């Protein structure tokens, strides 16, 4: 799955007339937080994979980390974050132009 970027969310907000308003700032702060968590979890998954690759000589279709409980938990978390970013992006796409829910 391709991860939605903070830049893509910022672009959609900007195109809908939200540039540096409260909605933009809150949404980008949240997206940045999700992205940071994603990078951390992804790096931890990579470290586990590397550990297995350096400990034993693996065949071309051997993935022993798929049996690792920690890797599986991290992979689930990574998928959850990807889903959350996708949902946030879809929410932003649904915003009306120049509509700010913080101002009435």
PDB file of C-alpha atoms in Angstrom:
ATOM      1  CA  UNK A   1       0.000   0.000   0.000  1.00  0.00           C
ATOM      2  CA  UNK A   2       1.250   3.434  -0.848  1.00  0.00           C
ATOM      3  CA  UNK A   3       1.280   5.791   2.124  1.00  0.00           C
ATOM      4  CA  UNK A   4      -0.529   9.121   1.820  1.00  0.00           C
ATOM      5  CA  UNK A   5       1.972  11.914   2.423  1.00  0.00           C
ATOM      6  CA  UNK A   6       1.594  15.022   4.545  1.00  0.00           C
ATOM      7  CA  UNK A   7       2.393  17.011   1.403  1.00  0.00           C
ATOM      8  CA  UNK A   8      -0.608  15.488  -0.423  1.00  0.00           C
ATOM      9  CA  UNK A   9      -2.911  16.383   2.464  1.00  0.00           C
ATOM     10  CA  UNK A  10      -1.508  19.935   2.607  1.00  0.00           C
ATOM     11  CA  UNK A  11      -2.023  20.312  -1.151  1.00  0.00           C
ATOM     12  CA  UNK A  12      -5.670  19.242  -0.916  1.00  0.00           C
ATOM     13  CA  UNK A  13      -6.296  21.614   2.004  1.00  0.00           C
ATOM     14  CA  UNK A  14      -4.695  24.477   0.123  1.00  0.00           C
ATOM     15  CA  UNK A  15      -6.760  23.769  -2.996  1.00  0.00           C
ATOM     16  CA  UNK A  16      -9.903  23.934  -0.853  1.00  0.00           C
ATOM     17  CA  UNK A  17      -9.030  27.397   0.451  1.00  0.00           C
ATOM     18  CA  UNK A  18      -7.477  26.306   3.745  1.00  0.00           C
ATOM     19  CA  UNK A  19      -3.991  27.700   3.965  1.00  0.00           C
ATOM     20  CA  UNK A  20      -2.572  28.321   7.413  1.00  0.00           C
ATOM     21  CA  UNK A  21      -6.011  28.593   8.982  1.00  0.00           C
ATOM     22  CA  UNK A  22      -6.926  26.598  12.102  1.00  0.00           C
ATOM     23  CA  UNK A  23      -8.198  23.637  10.112  1.00  0.00           C
ATOM     24  CA  UNK A  24      -4.977  23.490   8.099  1.00  0.00           C
ATOM     25  CA  UNK A  25      -2.757  23.727  11.177  1.00  0.00           C
ATOM     26  CA  UNK A  26      -4.619  21.052  13.135  1.00  0.00           C
ATOM     27  CA  UNK A  27      -4.872  18.673  10.186  1.00  0.00           C
ATOM     28  CA  UNK A  28      -1.210  19.037   9.227  1.00  0.00           C
ATOM     29  CA  UNK A  29      -0.082  18.609  12.849  1.00  0.00           C
ATOM     30  CA  UNK A  30      -2.082  15.380  13.073  1.00  0.00           C
ATOM     31  CA  UNK A  31      -0.855  14.121   9.687  1.00  0.00           C
ATOM     32  CA  UNK A  32       2.739  14.899  10.669  1.00  0.00           C
ATOM     33  CA  UNK A  33       2.281  13.004  13.920  1.00  0.00           C
ATOM     34  CA  UNK A  34       0.932   9.979  12.033  1.00  0.00           C
ATOM     35  CA  UNK A  35       3.776  10.164   9.529  1.00  0.00           C
ATOM     36  CA  UNK A  36       6.369  10.301  12.319  1.00  0.00           C
ATOM     37  CA  UNK A  37       4.799   7.267  14.008  1.00  0.00           C
ATOM     38  CA  UNK A  38       4.741   5.448  10.673  1.00  0.00           C
ATOM     39  CA  UNK A  39       8.439   6.104  10.053  1.00  0.00           C
ATOM     40  CA  UNK A  40       9.322   4.880  13.554  1.00  0.00           C
ATOM     41  CA  UNK A  41       7.312   1.672  13.216  1.00  0.00           C
ATOM     42  CA  UNK A  42       8.630   1.062   9.703  1.00  0.00           C
ATOM     43  CA  UNK A  43      12.232   1.457  10.917  1.00  0.00           C
ATOM     44  CA  UNK A  44      11.598  -1.015  13.742  1.00  0.00           C
ATOM     45  CA  UNK A  45      10.169  -3.525  11.230  1.00  0.00           C
ATOM     46  CA  UNK A  46      13.217  -3.027   9.005  1.00  0.00           C
ATOM     47  CA  UNK A  47      15.532  -3.626  11.980  1.00  0.00           C
ATOM     48  CA  UNK A  48      13.816  -6.926  12.784  1.00  0.00           C
ATOM     49  CA  UNK A  49      14.037  -8.005   9.140  1.00  0.00           C
ATOM     50  CA  UNK A  50      17.716  -7.065   9.008  1.00  0.00           C
ATOM     51  CA  UNK A  51      18.394  -9.023  12.200  1.00  0.00           C
ATOM     52  CA  UNK A  52      16.943 -12.163  10.633  1.00  0.00           C
ATOM     53  CA  UNK A  53      18.806 -11.585   7.374  1.00  0.00           C
ATOM     54  CA  UNK A  54      22.163 -11.197   9.108  1.00  0.00           C
ATOM     55  CA  UNK A  55      21.685 -14.070  11.588  1.00  0.00           C
ATOM     56  CA  UNK A  56      21.024 -16.731   8.995  1.00  0.00           C
ATOM     57  CA  UNK A  57      21.468 -17.227   5.300  1.00  0.00           C
ATOM     58  CA  UNK A  58      18.018 -17.053   3.767  1.00  0.00           C
ATOM     59  CA  UNK A  59      16.736 -18.428   0.514  1.00  0.00           C
ATOM     60  CA  UNK A  60      15.099 -16.072  -1.991  1.00  0.00           C
ATOM     61  CA  UNK A  61      11.573 -16.759  -0.700  1.00  0.00           C
ATOM     62  CA  UNK A  62      12.231 -17.128   3.018  1.00  0.00           C
ATOM     63  CA  UNK A  63      10.766 -14.522   5.353  1.00  0.00           C
ATOM     64  CA  UNK A  64      11.211 -15.792   8.932  1.00  0.00           C
ATOM     65  CA  UNK A  65      10.217 -12.426  10.433  1.00  0.00           C
ATOM     66  CA  UNK A  66       6.626 -13.178   9.357  1.00  0.00           C
ATOM     67  CA  UNK A  67       6.601 -15.632  12.287  1.00  0.00           C
ATOM     68  CA  UNK A  68       7.965 -13.017  14.723  1.00  0.00           C
ATOM     69  CA  UNK A  69       5.272 -11.743  17.125  1.00  0.00           C
ATOM     70  CA  UNK A  70       6.893  -8.323  17.577  1.00  0.00           C
ATOM     71  CA  UNK A  71       7.209  -7.831  13.815  1.00  0.00           C
ATOM     72  CA  UNK A  72       3.558  -8.843  13.346  1.00  0.00           C
ATOM     73  CA  UNK A  73       2.387  -6.335  15.967  1.00  0.00           C
ATOM     74  CA  UNK A  74       4.461  -3.593  14.364  1.00  0.00           C
ATOM     75  CA  UNK A  75       3.219  -4.515  10.907  1.00  0.00           C
ATOM     76  CA  UNK A  76      -0.380  -4.299  12.137  1.00  0.00           C
ATOM     77  CA  UNK A  77       0.353  -0.884  13.644  1.00  0.00           C
ATOM     78  CA  UNK A  78       1.958   0.214  10.376  1.00  0.00           C
ATOM     79  CA  UNK A  79      -1.161  -0.866   8.468  1.00  0.00           C
ATOM     80  CA  UNK A  80      -3.402   0.965  10.949  1.00  0.00           C
ATOM     81  CA  UNK A  81      -1.420   4.172  10.470  1.00  0.00           C
ATOM     82  CA  UNK A  82      -1.614   3.805   6.675  1.00  0.00           C
ATOM     83  CA  UNK A  83      -5.393   3.409   6.972  1.00  0.00           C
ATOM     84  CA  UNK A  84      -5.647   6.453   9.254  1.00  0.00           C
ATOM     85  CA  UNK A  85      -3.661   8.608   6.811  1.00  0.00           C
ATOM     86  CA  UNK A  86      -5.853   7.397   3.949  1.00  0.00           C
ATOM     87  CA  UNK A  87      -8.998   8.200   5.935  1.00  0.00           C
ATOM     88  CA  UNK A  88      -7.662  11.654   6.816  1.00  0.00           C
ATOM     89  CA  UNK A  89      -6.865  12.301   3.150  1.00  0.00           C
ATOM     90  CA  UNK A  90     -10.366  11.215   2.097  1.00  0.00           C
ATOM     91  CA  UNK A  91     -11.871  13.452   4.781  1.00  0.00           C
ATOM     92  CA  UNK A  92      -9.881  16.419   3.480  1.00  0.00           C
ATOM     93  CA  UNK A  93     -11.055  15.711  -0.065  1.00  0.00           C
ATOM     94  CA  UNK A  94     -14.627  15.906   1.264  1.00  0.00           C
ATOM     95  CA  UNK A  95     -14.159  19.390   2.755  1.00  0.00           C
ATOM     96  CA  UNK A  96     -16.187  22.114   1.136  1.00  0.00           C
ATOM     97  CA  UNK A  97     -14.227  24.946  -0.403  1.00  0.00           C
ATOM     98  CA  UNK A  98     -13.589  27.770   2.064  1.00  0.00           C
ATOM     99  CA  UNK A  99     -15.638  26.076   4.807  1.00  0.00           C
ATOM    100  CA  UNK A 100     -14.050  26.188   8.250  1.00  0.00           C
ATOM    101  CA  UNK A 101     -15.807  24.119  10.937  1.00  0.00           C
ATOM    102  CA  UNK A 102     -14.038  26.147  13.649  1.00  0.00           C
ATOM    103  CA  UNK A 103     -15.763  29.381  12.597  1.00  0.00           C
ATOM    104  CA  UNK A 104     -19.505  29.821  12.616  1.00  0.00           C
TER     105      UNK A 104
END
